[in-house]
PDB file of C-alpha atoms in Angstrom:
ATOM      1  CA  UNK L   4      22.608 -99.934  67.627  1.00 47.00           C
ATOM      2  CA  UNK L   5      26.024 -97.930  68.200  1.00 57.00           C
ATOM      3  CA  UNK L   6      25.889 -94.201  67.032  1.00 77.00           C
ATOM      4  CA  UNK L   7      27.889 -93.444  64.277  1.00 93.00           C
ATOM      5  CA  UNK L   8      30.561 -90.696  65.794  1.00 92.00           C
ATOM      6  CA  UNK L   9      33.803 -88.488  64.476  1.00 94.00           C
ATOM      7  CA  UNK L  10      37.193 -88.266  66.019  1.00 90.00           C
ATOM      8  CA  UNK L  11      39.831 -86.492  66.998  1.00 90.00           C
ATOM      9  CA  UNK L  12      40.968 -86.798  63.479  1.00 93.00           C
ATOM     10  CA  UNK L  13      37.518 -85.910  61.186  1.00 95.00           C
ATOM     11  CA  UNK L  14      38.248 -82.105  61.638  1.00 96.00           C
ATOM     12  CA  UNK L  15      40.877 -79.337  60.777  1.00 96.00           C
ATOM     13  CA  UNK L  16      41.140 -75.648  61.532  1.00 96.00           C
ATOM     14  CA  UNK L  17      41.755 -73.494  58.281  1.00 96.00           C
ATOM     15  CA  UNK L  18      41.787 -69.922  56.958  1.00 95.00           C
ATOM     16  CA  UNK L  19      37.454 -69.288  55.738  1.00 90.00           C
ATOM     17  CA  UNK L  20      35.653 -66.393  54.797  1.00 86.00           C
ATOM     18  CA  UNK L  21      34.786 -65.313  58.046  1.00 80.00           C
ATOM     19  CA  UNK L  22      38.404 -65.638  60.164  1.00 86.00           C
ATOM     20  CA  UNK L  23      38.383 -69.270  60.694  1.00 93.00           C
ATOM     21  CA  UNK L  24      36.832 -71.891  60.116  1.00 95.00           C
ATOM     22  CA  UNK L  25      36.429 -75.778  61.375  1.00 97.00           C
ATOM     23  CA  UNK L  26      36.662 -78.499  58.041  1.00 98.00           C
ATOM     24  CA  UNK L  27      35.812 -82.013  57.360  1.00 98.00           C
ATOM     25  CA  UNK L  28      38.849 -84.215  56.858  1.00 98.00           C
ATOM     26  CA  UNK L  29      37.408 -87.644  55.822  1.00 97.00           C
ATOM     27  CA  UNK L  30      33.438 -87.950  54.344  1.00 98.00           C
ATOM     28  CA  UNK L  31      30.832 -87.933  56.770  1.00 98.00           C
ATOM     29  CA  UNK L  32      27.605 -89.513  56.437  1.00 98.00           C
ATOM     30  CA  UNK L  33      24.195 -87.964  57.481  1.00 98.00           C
ATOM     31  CA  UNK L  34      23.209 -88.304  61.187  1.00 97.00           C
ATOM     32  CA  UNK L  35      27.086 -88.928  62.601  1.00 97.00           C
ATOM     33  CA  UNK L  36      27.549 -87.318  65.439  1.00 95.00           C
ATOM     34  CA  UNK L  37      30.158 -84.474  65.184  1.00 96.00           C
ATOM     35  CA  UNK L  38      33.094 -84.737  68.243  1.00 93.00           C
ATOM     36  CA  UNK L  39      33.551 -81.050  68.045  1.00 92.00           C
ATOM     37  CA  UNK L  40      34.156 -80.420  71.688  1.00 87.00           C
ATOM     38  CA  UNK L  41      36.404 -83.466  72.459  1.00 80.00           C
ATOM     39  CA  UNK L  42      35.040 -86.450  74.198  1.00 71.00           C
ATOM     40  CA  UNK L  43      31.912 -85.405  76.259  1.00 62.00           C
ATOM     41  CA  UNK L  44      28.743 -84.852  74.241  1.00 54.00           C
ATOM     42  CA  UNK L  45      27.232 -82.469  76.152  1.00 55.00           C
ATOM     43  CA  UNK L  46      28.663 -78.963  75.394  1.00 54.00           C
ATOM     44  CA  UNK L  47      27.398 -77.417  78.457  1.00 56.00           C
ATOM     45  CA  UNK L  48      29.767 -79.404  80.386  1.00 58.00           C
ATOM     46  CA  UNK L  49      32.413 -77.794  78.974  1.00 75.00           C
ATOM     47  CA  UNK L  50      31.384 -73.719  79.151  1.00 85.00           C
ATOM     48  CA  UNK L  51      30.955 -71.164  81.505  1.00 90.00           C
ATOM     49  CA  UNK L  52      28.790 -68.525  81.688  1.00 93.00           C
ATOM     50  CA  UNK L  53      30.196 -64.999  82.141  1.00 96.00           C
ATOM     51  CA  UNK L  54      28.708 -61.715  82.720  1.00 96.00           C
ATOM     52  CA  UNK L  55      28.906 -60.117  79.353  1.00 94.00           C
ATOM     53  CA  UNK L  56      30.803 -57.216  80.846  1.00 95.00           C
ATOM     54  CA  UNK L  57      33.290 -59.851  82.020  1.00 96.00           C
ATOM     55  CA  UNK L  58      34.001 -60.901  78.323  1.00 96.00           C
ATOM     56  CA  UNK L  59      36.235 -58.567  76.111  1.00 96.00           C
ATOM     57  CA  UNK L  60      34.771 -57.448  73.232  1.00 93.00           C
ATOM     58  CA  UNK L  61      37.371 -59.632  70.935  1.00 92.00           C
ATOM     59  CA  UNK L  62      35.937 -62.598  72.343  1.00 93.00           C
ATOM     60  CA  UNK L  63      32.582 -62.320  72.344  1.00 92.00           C
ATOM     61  CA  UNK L  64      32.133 -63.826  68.798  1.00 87.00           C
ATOM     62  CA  UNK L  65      33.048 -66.983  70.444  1.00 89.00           C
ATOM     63  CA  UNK L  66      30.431 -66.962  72.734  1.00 90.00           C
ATOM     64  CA  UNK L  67      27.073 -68.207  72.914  1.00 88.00           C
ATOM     65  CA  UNK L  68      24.681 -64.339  73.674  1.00 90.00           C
ATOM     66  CA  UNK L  69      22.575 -65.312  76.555  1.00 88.00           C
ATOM     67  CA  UNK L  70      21.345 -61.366  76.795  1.00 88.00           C
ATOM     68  CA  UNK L  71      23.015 -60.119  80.075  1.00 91.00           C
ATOM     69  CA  UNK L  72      25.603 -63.414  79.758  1.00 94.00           C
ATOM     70  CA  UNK L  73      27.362 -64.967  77.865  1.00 93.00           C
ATOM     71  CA  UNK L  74      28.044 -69.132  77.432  1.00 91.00           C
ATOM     72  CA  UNK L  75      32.385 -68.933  76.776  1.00 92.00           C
ATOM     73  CA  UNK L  76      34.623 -71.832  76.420  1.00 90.00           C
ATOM     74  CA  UNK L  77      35.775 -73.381  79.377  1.00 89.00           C
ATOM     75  CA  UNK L  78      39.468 -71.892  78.484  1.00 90.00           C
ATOM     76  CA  UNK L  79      39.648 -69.191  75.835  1.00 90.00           C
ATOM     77  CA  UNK L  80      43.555 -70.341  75.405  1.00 91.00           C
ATOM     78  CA  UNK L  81      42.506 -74.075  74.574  1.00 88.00           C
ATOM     79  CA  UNK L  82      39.354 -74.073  72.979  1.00 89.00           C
ATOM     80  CA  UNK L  83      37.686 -77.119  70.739  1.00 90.00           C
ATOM     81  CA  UNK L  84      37.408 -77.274  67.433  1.00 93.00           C
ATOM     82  CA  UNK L  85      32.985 -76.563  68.344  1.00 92.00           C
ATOM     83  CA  UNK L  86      33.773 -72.869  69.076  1.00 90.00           C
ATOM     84  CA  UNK L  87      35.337 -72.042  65.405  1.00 94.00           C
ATOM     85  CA  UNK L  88      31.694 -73.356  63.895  1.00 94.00           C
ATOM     86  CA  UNK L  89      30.597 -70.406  61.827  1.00 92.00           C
ATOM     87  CA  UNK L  90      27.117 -69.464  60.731  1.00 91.00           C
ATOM     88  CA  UNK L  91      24.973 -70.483  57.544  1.00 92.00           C
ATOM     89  CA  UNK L  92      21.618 -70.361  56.932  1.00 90.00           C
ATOM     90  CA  UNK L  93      21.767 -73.664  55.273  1.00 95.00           C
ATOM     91  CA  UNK L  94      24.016 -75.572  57.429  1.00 96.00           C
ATOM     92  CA  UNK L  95      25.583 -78.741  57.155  1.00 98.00           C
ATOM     93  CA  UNK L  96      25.066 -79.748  60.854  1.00 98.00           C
ATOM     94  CA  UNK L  97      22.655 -79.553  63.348  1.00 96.00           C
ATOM     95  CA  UNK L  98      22.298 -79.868  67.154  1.00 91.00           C
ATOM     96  CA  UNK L  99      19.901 -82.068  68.965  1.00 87.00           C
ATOM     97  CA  UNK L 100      20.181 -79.842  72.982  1.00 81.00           C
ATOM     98  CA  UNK L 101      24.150 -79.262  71.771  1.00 79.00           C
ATOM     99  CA  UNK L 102      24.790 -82.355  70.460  1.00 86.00           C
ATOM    100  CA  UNK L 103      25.576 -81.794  67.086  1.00 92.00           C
ATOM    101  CA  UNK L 104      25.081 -84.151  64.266  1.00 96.00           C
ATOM    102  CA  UNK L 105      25.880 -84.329  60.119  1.00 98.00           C
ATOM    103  CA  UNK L 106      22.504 -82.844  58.562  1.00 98.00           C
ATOM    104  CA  UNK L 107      23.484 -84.023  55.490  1.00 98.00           C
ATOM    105  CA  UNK L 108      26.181 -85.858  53.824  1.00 98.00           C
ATOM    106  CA  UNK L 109      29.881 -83.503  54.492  1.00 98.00           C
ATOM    107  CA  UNK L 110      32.390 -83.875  51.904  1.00 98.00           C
ATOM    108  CA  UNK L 111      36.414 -84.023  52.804  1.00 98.00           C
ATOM    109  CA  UNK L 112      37.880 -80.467  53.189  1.00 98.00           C
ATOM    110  CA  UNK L 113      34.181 -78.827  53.208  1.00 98.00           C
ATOM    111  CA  UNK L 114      33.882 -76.655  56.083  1.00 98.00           C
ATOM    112  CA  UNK L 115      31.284 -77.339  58.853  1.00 98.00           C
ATOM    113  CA  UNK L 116      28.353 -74.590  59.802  1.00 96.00           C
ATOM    114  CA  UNK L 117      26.169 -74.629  61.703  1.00 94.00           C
ATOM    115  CA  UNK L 118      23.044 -71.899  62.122  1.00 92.00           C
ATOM    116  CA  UNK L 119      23.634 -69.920  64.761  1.00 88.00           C
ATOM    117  CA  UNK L 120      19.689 -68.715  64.852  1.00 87.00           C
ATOM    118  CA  UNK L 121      19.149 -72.342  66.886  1.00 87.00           C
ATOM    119  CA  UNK L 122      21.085 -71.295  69.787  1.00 84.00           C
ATOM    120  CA  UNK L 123      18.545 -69.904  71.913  1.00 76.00           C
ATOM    121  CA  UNK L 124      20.243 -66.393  71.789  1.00 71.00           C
ATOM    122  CA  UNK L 125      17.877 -62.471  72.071  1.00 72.00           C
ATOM    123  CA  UNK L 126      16.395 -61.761  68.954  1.00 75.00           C
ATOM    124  CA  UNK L 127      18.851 -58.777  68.288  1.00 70.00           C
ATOM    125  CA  UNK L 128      21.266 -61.539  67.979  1.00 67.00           C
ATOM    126  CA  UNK L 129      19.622 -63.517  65.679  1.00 60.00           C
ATOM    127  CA  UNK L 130      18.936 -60.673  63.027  1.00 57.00           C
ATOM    128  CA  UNK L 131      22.666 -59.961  63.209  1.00 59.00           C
ATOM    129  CA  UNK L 132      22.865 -63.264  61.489  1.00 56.00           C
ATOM    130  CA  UNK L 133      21.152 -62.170  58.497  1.00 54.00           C
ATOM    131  CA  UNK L 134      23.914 -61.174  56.614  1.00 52.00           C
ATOM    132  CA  UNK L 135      26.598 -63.119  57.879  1.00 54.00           C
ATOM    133  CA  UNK L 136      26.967 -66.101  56.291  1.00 51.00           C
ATOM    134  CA  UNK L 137      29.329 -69.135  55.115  1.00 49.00           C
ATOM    135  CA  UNK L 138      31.775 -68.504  52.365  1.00 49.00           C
ATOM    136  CA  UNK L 139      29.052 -70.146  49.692  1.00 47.00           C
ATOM    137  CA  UNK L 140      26.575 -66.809  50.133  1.00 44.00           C
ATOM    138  CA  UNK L 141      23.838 -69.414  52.111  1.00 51.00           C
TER     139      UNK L 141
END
């Protein structure tokens, strides 16, 4: 059975509550797998991991906490549309090890989120979370 996939033309980048935010631009069915980071599935393929001293500050909400690093796009200057995700505690996608899928049925222009407590990041991270959420109050 062939997996059910986005592409390059499923997703937009647009003005959200938080800065910015990555939007559906056709339906998408439950369990399609999201092309967020261009053609290869896996994301780790296409990161880096930086001391977190390496990383200005401004960027660092575009990276993935790993406590003394940090996982960073590949190129901060040409990043997918994967690194503009932003966090909800009910999201509409979900990752299976980074590759992320539709949890539920996505509407056209309703934004993507995913929730960022599943990223395997310190614990301090995670409770950061807590009150930042997507534009909807979940």
């Amino acid at each position: 059975m062939t997996e059910t996939s986005t592409n390059e033309f499923s997703f937009v980048l647009k003005p959200s509550t938080h800065g910015v935010g990555v939007f559906a631009v056709q339906a998408i069915k439950t369990g399609t797998y999201l092309r967020l980071f261009g053609d290869e599935k896996e994301l780790r393929h296409r990161t880096r991991h930086l001391q977190k001293s390496e990383v200005p500050e401004l960027f660092r909400d575009y990276c993935v906490d790993r406590g003394e690093t940090m996982m960073c796009p590949e190129d901060f200057g040409c990043m997918p549309v994967g690194w503009y995700l932003n966090h909800s505690n009910v999201p509409n996608a979900i990752h299976r090890d980074y590759h992320w899928y539709a949890a539920r049925d996505i509407a056209p222009g309703e934004e993507v989120t995913i929730n960022y407590n599943t990223l395997e990041e310190p614990e301090e991270a995670k409770q950061a979370y807590q009150f930042f959420t997507s534009g909807n109050g979940e």
